[in-house]
């Protein structure tokens, strides 16, 4: 497999491995490691299936789009509106979480505290805005190197903390928190917006797309298992919401790189939504670069930020709606597509109904968690 294949696969992995991985140890500390790992692999397999469905959609369509464009093409205006809401909700929640996490991580790394988090977050935002100007060439180079760096740091962290891992922290569980990890795990698995980018990256070698999606999806699942085992095993219930802030000044480097990679890909995808699907190139800078910064400053100044809650609600709302819509699009694309795809994924109404029930239940559970938080504090 050549460099193009790995660049394509790591485009997906780099999108998935972001702020979500940093919140996994904290929610696993509530439910128990085994419960959390169950959700990682159960929802991970569903996500792999949906990623392949979306890959098939892109291959059945000659003209490249972002996901809302495919929704309009195959479902009509209503499909585009729902998909736009799901995509914007998820991407902006992610970008907001990344700015919060990066600000805290960089401040911790360079000053040993969190007093300058806002300044570091603004500096990170400025740097990522410059990176976005490199376009698709920058995406190819950045993802491969970024994911390799993330992987190296995770394994280094495992070696560093291996002596501190307490097996008892990994064997306890609390079934009353069985659904608690659902939203954060779902957020950690979100990478749908990168699939159309993968189709562009791998242009004229589309036969590699299926394998790239499989590798790009499974690779993060393995890293999540290693990462959560390391931090939960070492820190137990004392692990922080942003796991890499639990100990020392070096470990936040992992958080910096994970969010760095995903912020770039999601910004690139958001930019393509405005340019390819909305035909609003003149407004793309405003919505891609300035809106996340404005949201971040607003949330920080009013002290509304909660890292885990942001990624949890972003995961269930954006992930659940996007998955349901992708499956509906795929069913239509099988009949209306104008290109013969290199691979095809089976789909029927029964399977769609089962998956829709799972994610609607997740949304209801997360809504209940927020209601309890508002009522009981």
Short mmCIF file of C-alpha atoms in Angstrom, two decimals:
data_model
loop_
_atom_site.label_atom_id
_atom_site.label_comp_id
_atom_site.label_asym_id
_atom_site.label_seq_id
_atom_site.Cartn_x
_atom_site.Cartn_y
_atom_site.Cartn_z
CA UNK A 1 0.00 0.00 0.00
CA UNK A 2 1.41 3.37 -1.04
CA UNK A 3 1.62 6.81 0.52
CA UNK A 4 -1.68 7.85 -1.08
CA UNK A 5 -3.48 5.02 0.71
CA UNK A 6 -2.09 5.94 4.12
CA UNK A 7 -2.74 9.64 3.56
CA UNK A 8 -6.35 8.76 2.75
CA UNK A 9 -6.81 6.39 5.71
CA UNK A 10 -5.21 8.85 8.11
CA UNK A 11 -7.52 11.61 6.91
CA UNK A 12 -10.33 9.64 8.57
CA UNK A 13 -8.28 8.59 11.62
CA UNK A 14 -7.07 12.14 12.15
CA UNK A 15 -10.65 13.43 12.15
CA UNK A 16 -11.82 10.81 14.63
CA UNK A 17 -8.89 11.12 17.05
CA UNK A 18 -9.64 14.51 18.53
CA UNK A 19 -11.17 15.89 21.70
CA UNK A 20 -13.26 12.74 22.14
CA UNK A 21 -10.32 10.54 23.12
CA UNK A 22 -9.39 13.00 25.87
CA UNK A 23 -12.83 12.67 27.48
CA UNK A 24 -13.07 8.87 27.34
CA UNK A 25 -11.12 8.06 30.56
CA UNK A 26 -13.32 10.45 32.58
CA UNK A 27 -16.65 8.96 31.46
CA UNK A 28 -15.19 5.43 31.77
CA UNK A 29 -14.29 6.26 35.37
CA UNK A 30 -18.02 6.67 36.01
CA UNK A 31 -19.30 3.59 34.17
CA UNK A 32 -16.28 1.32 34.47
CA UNK A 33 -13.61 0.44 31.91
CA UNK A 34 -15.33 -2.70 30.60
CA UNK A 35 -18.62 -0.87 30.05
CA UNK A 36 -16.80 1.92 28.23
CA UNK A 37 -14.84 -0.46 26.00
CA UNK A 38 -18.08 -2.24 25.12
CA UNK A 39 -19.46 1.05 23.81
CA UNK A 40 -16.23 1.84 21.91
CA UNK A 41 -16.32 -1.38 19.92
CA UNK A 42 -20.11 -1.71 19.63
CA UNK A 43 -20.57 1.84 18.34
CA UNK A 44 -17.25 1.54 16.48
CA UNK A 45 -18.52 -1.33 14.35
CA UNK A 46 -21.72 0.58 13.60
CA UNK A 47 -19.63 3.60 12.64
CA UNK A 48 -17.47 1.47 10.34
CA UNK A 49 -20.60 0.23 8.59
CA UNK A 50 -21.97 3.78 8.20
CA UNK A 51 -18.59 5.07 6.96
CA UNK A 52 -18.65 2.39 4.26
CA UNK A 53 -22.21 3.39 3.36
CA UNK A 54 -21.08 6.99 2.95
CA UNK A 55 -18.07 5.84 0.93
CA UNK A 56 -20.45 4.03 -1.41
CA UNK A 57 -22.54 7.20 -1.75
CA UNK A 58 -19.51 9.23 -2.83
CA UNK A 59 -18.56 6.56 -5.37
CA UNK A 60 -22.07 6.43 -6.82
CA UNK A 61 -21.92 10.17 -7.53
CA UNK A 62 -19.71 11.71 -10.21
CA UNK A 63 -19.75 15.26 -8.84
CA UNK A 64 -17.96 15.70 -5.46
CA UNK A 65 -19.97 17.16 -2.59
CA UNK A 66 -19.81 17.40 1.15
CA UNK A 67 -22.45 15.42 3.04
CA UNK A 68 -25.20 18.10 2.88
CA UNK A 69 -24.76 18.18 -0.90
CA UNK A 70 -25.40 14.44 -1.11
CA UNK A 71 -28.42 14.88 1.17
CA UNK A 72 -29.94 17.46 -1.17
CA UNK A 73 -29.12 15.42 -4.27
CA UNK A 74 -30.80 12.23 -3.02
CA UNK A 75 -33.30 13.38 -0.35
CA UNK A 76 -34.21 16.88 -1.50
CA UNK A 77 -34.29 20.20 0.35
CA UNK A 78 -35.56 18.72 3.62
CA UNK A 79 -32.68 16.27 3.71
CA UNK A 80 -30.16 19.04 3.14
CA UNK A 81 -31.66 21.17 5.94
CA UNK A 82 -31.56 18.35 8.49
CA UNK A 83 -28.06 17.35 7.43
CA UNK A 84 -26.84 20.93 7.58
CA UNK A 85 -28.14 21.21 11.13
CA UNK A 86 -26.51 17.93 12.16
CA UNK A 87 -23.20 18.78 10.49
CA UNK A 88 -23.00 22.33 11.79
CA UNK A 89 -24.00 21.26 15.29
CA UNK A 90 -21.35 18.55 15.39
CA UNK A 91 -18.54 20.51 13.74
CA UNK A 92 -19.03 23.66 15.78
CA UNK A 93 -19.33 21.61 18.99
CA UNK A 94 -16.07 19.89 18.06
CA UNK A 95 -14.25 23.12 17.17
CA UNK A 96 -15.46 24.69 20.41
CA UNK A 97 -14.28 21.68 22.41
CA UNK A 98 -10.91 21.74 20.63
CA UNK A 99 -10.39 25.42 21.43
CA UNK A 100 -11.24 24.79 25.09
CA UNK A 101 -9.00 21.73 25.26
CA UNK A 102 -6.12 23.30 23.33
CA UNK A 103 -6.19 26.44 25.44
CA UNK A 104 -6.00 24.42 28.65
CA UNK A 105 -3.40 21.97 27.29
CA UNK A 106 -1.07 24.62 25.90
CA UNK A 107 -1.38 26.73 29.03
CA UNK A 108 -0.62 23.70 31.18
CA UNK A 109 2.31 22.73 28.96
CA UNK A 110 4.02 26.13 28.85
CA UNK A 111 3.02 27.75 32.15
CA UNK A 112 2.11 24.81 34.42
CA UNK A 113 -1.38 26.23 35.03
CA UNK A 114 -4.60 27.28 33.30
CA UNK A 115 -4.51 31.04 33.88
CA UNK A 116 -3.58 31.82 30.26
CA UNK A 117 -5.89 29.31 28.56
CA UNK A 118 -7.79 31.94 26.58
CA UNK A 119 -4.63 33.51 25.16
CA UNK A 120 -3.22 30.13 24.12
CA UNK A 121 -6.55 29.14 22.56
CA UNK A 122 -6.58 32.33 20.47
CA UNK A 123 -2.98 31.66 19.39
CA UNK A 124 -3.94 28.11 18.39
CA UNK A 125 -6.93 29.44 16.44
CA UNK A 126 -4.70 31.88 14.55
CA UNK A 127 -2.21 29.15 13.60
CA UNK A 128 -4.96 26.80 12.37
CA UNK A 129 -6.48 29.58 10.28
CA UNK A 130 -3.13 29.92 8.49
CA UNK A 131 -2.91 26.13 7.98
CA UNK A 132 -6.34 26.08 6.36
CA UNK A 133 -5.03 28.20 3.48
CA UNK A 134 -2.81 25.29 2.33
CA UNK A 135 -5.89 23.40 1.16
CA UNK A 136 -5.90 19.75 0.09
CA UNK A 137 -2.11 19.50 -0.23
CA UNK A 138 -1.71 20.56 3.35
CA UNK A 139 -4.36 18.00 4.33
CA UNK A 140 -2.44 15.10 2.73
CA UNK A 141 0.84 16.05 4.40
CA UNK A 142 -0.58 16.97 7.76
CA UNK A 143 -2.79 13.95 8.44
CA UNK A 144 -0.13 11.30 7.89
CA UNK A 145 2.41 13.05 10.09
CA UNK A 146 -0.16 14.12 12.67
CA UNK A 147 -1.62 10.63 13.19
CA UNK A 148 1.84 9.04 13.37
CA UNK A 149 2.85 11.58 16.01
CA UNK A 150 -0.35 10.94 17.99
CA UNK A 151 0.26 7.18 17.87
CA UNK A 152 3.87 7.56 19.01
CA UNK A 153 2.88 9.75 21.96
CA UNK A 154 0.10 7.35 23.04
CA UNK A 155 2.50 4.41 23.10
CA UNK A 156 5.12 6.50 24.90
CA UNK A 157 2.47 7.41 27.49
CA UNK A 158 1.62 3.72 27.91
CA UNK A 159 5.26 2.91 28.60
CA UNK A 160 5.63 5.90 30.93
CA UNK A 161 2.57 5.01 33.05
CA UNK A 162 2.73 1.20 32.76
CA UNK A 163 4.15 0.80 36.27
CA UNK A 164 1.36 2.92 37.71
CA UNK A 165 -1.53 0.96 36.18
CA UNK A 166 -3.70 -0.59 38.89
CA UNK A 167 -5.77 -3.50 37.55
CA UNK A 168 -8.49 -2.80 40.11
CA UNK A 169 -9.21 0.51 38.33
CA UNK A 170 -10.06 -1.48 35.20
CA UNK A 171 -12.32 -4.18 36.68
CA UNK A 172 -14.93 -2.18 38.61
CA UNK A 173 -18.16 -1.08 36.93
CA UNK A 174 -21.36 0.80 37.72
CA UNK A 175 -24.35 -0.27 35.63
CA UNK A 176 -26.34 2.75 36.78
CA UNK A 177 -23.95 4.71 34.52
CA UNK A 178 -24.20 2.18 31.66
CA UNK A 179 -25.34 4.81 29.13
CA UNK A 180 -23.12 7.59 30.48
CA UNK A 181 -20.24 7.04 28.00
CA UNK A 182 -22.57 6.92 24.96
CA UNK A 183 -22.33 10.57 23.93
CA UNK A 184 -18.57 10.99 24.43
CA UNK A 185 -17.83 7.66 22.68
CA UNK A 186 -20.05 8.70 19.78
CA UNK A 187 -18.23 12.01 19.57
CA UNK A 188 -14.89 10.17 19.54
CA UNK A 189 -16.11 8.16 16.55
CA UNK A 190 -17.31 11.10 14.46
CA UNK A 191 -15.38 11.31 11.22
CA UNK A 192 -18.14 11.31 8.62
CA UNK A 193 -17.24 14.72 7.23
CA UNK A 194 -13.81 13.41 6.18
CA UNK A 195 -15.18 10.64 3.92
CA UNK A 196 -15.94 13.01 1.01
CA UNK A 197 -12.45 14.50 1.53
CA UNK A 198 -11.00 10.97 1.28
CA UNK A 199 -12.82 10.55 -2.04
CA UNK A 200 -11.13 13.72 -3.31
CA UNK A 201 -7.69 12.75 -1.95
CA UNK A 202 -7.83 9.29 -3.57
CA UNK A 203 -9.20 10.52 -6.91
CA UNK A 204 -8.52 8.11 -9.83
CA UNK A 205 -7.59 5.31 -7.40
CA UNK A 206 -11.04 4.81 -5.93
CA UNK A 207 -10.51 1.04 -5.58
CA UNK A 208 -8.44 1.88 -2.47
CA UNK A 209 -11.27 3.73 -0.72
CA UNK A 210 -12.97 0.75 0.98
CA UNK A 211 -9.77 -0.53 2.57
CA UNK A 212 -8.78 3.02 3.56
CA UNK A 213 -12.14 3.47 5.34
CA UNK A 214 -11.75 0.15 7.19
CA UNK A 215 -8.19 0.91 8.31
CA UNK A 216 -9.00 4.55 9.07
CA UNK A 217 -11.94 3.53 11.31
CA UNK A 218 -10.44 0.55 13.16
CA UNK A 219 -7.09 2.19 13.94
CA UNK A 220 -8.61 4.81 16.31
CA UNK A 221 -10.60 2.10 18.16
CA UNK A 222 -7.36 0.34 19.10
CA UNK A 223 -5.78 3.60 20.21
CA UNK A 224 -8.85 4.43 22.32
CA UNK A 225 -8.57 1.09 24.12
CA UNK A 226 -4.86 1.64 24.86
CA UNK A 227 -5.33 5.27 25.86
CA UNK A 228 -8.24 4.67 28.26
CA UNK A 229 -6.57 1.60 29.79
CA UNK A 230 -3.46 3.69 30.48
CA UNK A 231 -5.08 6.75 32.02
CA UNK A 232 -7.93 5.03 33.86
CA UNK A 233 -5.58 2.32 35.09
CA UNK A 234 -3.11 4.90 36.40
CA UNK A 235 -5.45 7.55 37.81
CA UNK A 236 -8.75 5.75 38.48
CA UNK A 237 -11.58 8.06 39.52
CA UNK A 238 -9.19 10.99 39.93
CA UNK A 239 -8.72 11.31 36.16
CA UNK A 240 -9.70 14.77 34.87
CA UNK A 241 -12.25 15.63 32.16
CA UNK A 242 -9.38 16.33 29.76
CA UNK A 243 -7.41 13.20 30.59
CA UNK A 244 -4.00 14.51 29.53
CA UNK A 245 -4.24 17.23 32.19
CA UNK A 246 -4.28 14.62 34.97
CA UNK A 247 -0.54 14.60 35.47
CA UNK A 248 2.63 16.51 34.65
CA UNK A 249 3.53 19.09 32.04
CA UNK A 250 4.65 16.78 29.22
CA UNK A 251 1.53 14.62 28.84
CA UNK A 252 -0.60 17.56 27.55
CA UNK A 253 1.49 17.32 24.35
CA UNK A 254 -0.74 14.37 23.40
CA UNK A 255 -3.84 16.53 23.77
CA UNK A 256 -2.25 19.27 21.69
CA UNK A 257 -1.51 16.95 18.75
CA UNK A 258 -4.84 15.09 18.79
CA UNK A 259 -6.91 18.26 18.68
CA UNK A 260 -4.49 19.93 16.26
CA UNK A 261 -5.11 17.24 13.64
CA UNK A 262 -8.89 17.14 13.95
CA UNK A 263 -9.34 20.90 14.06
CA UNK A 264 -7.60 21.18 10.69
CA UNK A 265 -9.65 18.48 8.95
CA UNK A 266 -12.99 19.67 10.34
CA UNK A 267 -12.22 23.27 9.35
CA UNK A 268 -11.33 22.08 5.85
CA UNK A 269 -14.58 20.09 5.64
CA UNK A 270 -16.62 23.04 6.89
CA UNK A 271 -14.97 25.25 4.30
CA UNK A 272 -15.99 22.80 1.56
CA UNK A 273 -19.59 22.83 2.78
CA UNK A 274 -19.73 26.57 2.16
CA UNK A 275 -17.84 26.45 -1.14
CA UNK A 276 -19.18 23.24 -2.75
CA UNK A 277 -22.67 22.84 -1.28
CA UNK A 278 -23.82 26.34 -0.29
CA UNK A 279 -21.88 28.21 -3.01
CA UNK A 280 -20.94 30.83 -0.41
CA UNK A 281 -17.20 31.13 -0.91
CA UNK A 282 -17.24 34.81 0.09
CA UNK A 283 -18.61 33.92 3.54
CA UNK A 284 -16.50 30.82 4.18
CA UNK A 285 -13.79 32.59 6.20
CA UNK A 286 -16.39 34.17 8.48
CA UNK A 287 -18.15 30.91 9.30
CA UNK A 288 -15.13 28.59 9.22
CA UNK A 289 -12.65 30.71 11.14
CA UNK A 290 -14.38 33.53 13.01
CA UNK A 291 -17.55 31.82 14.29
CA UNK A 292 -15.68 29.14 16.32
CA UNK A 293 -13.53 31.86 17.91
CA UNK A 294 -16.59 33.99 18.74
CA UNK A 295 -18.36 30.96 20.27
CA UNK A 296 -15.29 30.12 22.32
CA UNK A 297 -14.86 33.64 23.72
CA UNK A 298 -18.58 33.84 24.51
CA UNK A 299 -18.59 30.49 26.35
CA UNK A 300 -15.36 31.25 28.23
CA UNK A 301 -16.32 34.74 29.35
CA UNK A 302 -19.70 33.52 30.65
CA UNK A 303 -18.06 30.47 32.22
CA UNK A 304 -20.44 28.11 30.36
CA UNK A 305 -17.75 25.67 29.19
CA UNK A 306 -17.90 22.04 30.24
CA UNK A 307 -15.60 19.93 28.10
CA UNK A 308 -17.37 16.57 28.58
CA UNK A 309 -20.90 17.96 28.25
CA UNK A 310 -20.00 19.77 25.02
CA UNK A 311 -18.60 16.69 23.32
CA UNK A 312 -21.32 14.40 24.69
CA UNK A 313 -24.24 16.44 23.38
CA UNK A 314 -22.35 17.09 20.15
CA UNK A 315 -21.80 13.36 19.72
CA UNK A 316 -25.37 12.17 20.22
CA UNK A 317 -27.13 14.96 18.32
CA UNK A 318 -24.78 15.28 15.37
CA UNK A 319 -23.78 11.62 15.23
CA UNK A 320 -27.29 10.23 15.62
CA UNK A 321 -28.94 12.50 13.05
CA UNK A 322 -26.07 12.17 10.58
CA UNK A 323 -26.08 8.37 10.74
CA UNK A 324 -29.83 8.12 10.16
CA UNK A 325 -29.65 10.53 7.22
CA UNK A 326 -26.61 8.81 5.67
CA UNK A 327 -28.45 5.49 5.67
CA UNK A 328 -31.47 7.10 4.00
CA UNK A 329 -29.19 8.73 1.41
CA UNK A 330 -27.51 5.42 0.66
CA UNK A 331 -30.84 3.72 -0.02
CA UNK A 332 -31.69 6.46 -2.52
CA UNK A 333 -28.21 6.52 -4.07
CA UNK A 334 -28.44 2.81 -4.87
CA UNK A 335 -31.33 3.68 -7.20
CA UNK A 336 -30.42 7.16 -8.42
CA UNK A 337 -26.60 7.18 -8.49
CA UNK A 338 -24.96 8.17 -11.80
CA UNK A 339 -21.72 6.19 -11.34
CA UNK A 340 -20.91 2.52 -10.76
CA UNK A 341 -19.22 2.23 -7.34
CA UNK A 342 -16.09 0.21 -6.62
CA UNK A 343 -17.89 -1.45 -3.69
CA UNK A 344 -21.42 -1.76 -2.31
CA UNK A 345 -22.80 -2.15 1.24
CA UNK A 346 -26.11 -3.94 1.97
CA UNK A 347 -28.96 -1.92 3.49
CA UNK A 348 -32.66 -2.45 4.25
CA UNK A 349 -35.43 -0.79 6.26
CA UNK A 350 -35.19 -3.25 9.16
CA UNK A 351 -31.50 -2.52 9.71
CA UNK A 352 -32.12 1.20 9.38
CA UNK A 353 -34.91 0.99 11.98
CA UNK A 354 -32.69 -0.86 14.48
CA UNK A 355 -29.83 1.62 14.12
CA UNK A 356 -32.20 4.60 14.29
CA UNK A 357 -33.67 3.24 17.55
CA UNK A 358 -30.20 2.93 19.10
CA UNK A 359 -29.24 6.52 18.35
CA UNK A 360 -32.61 8.04 19.21
CA UNK A 361 -32.32 6.26 22.59
CA UNK A 362 -28.87 7.80 22.99
CA UNK A 363 -30.28 11.27 22.34
CA UNK A 364 -33.04 10.75 24.91
CA UNK A 365 -30.51 9.51 27.49
CA UNK A 366 -28.24 12.51 26.95
CA UNK A 367 -31.20 14.90 27.17
CA UNK A 368 -32.12 13.30 30.50
CA UNK A 369 -28.53 13.74 31.73
CA UNK A 370 -28.67 17.43 30.89
CA UNK A 371 -32.05 17.80 32.58
CA UNK A 372 -30.67 16.17 35.72
CA UNK A 373 -27.65 18.46 35.61
CA UNK A 374 -29.83 21.55 35.35
CA UNK A 375 -32.18 20.44 38.13
CA UNK A 376 -29.66 18.99 40.58
CA UNK A 377 -26.52 20.90 39.57
#
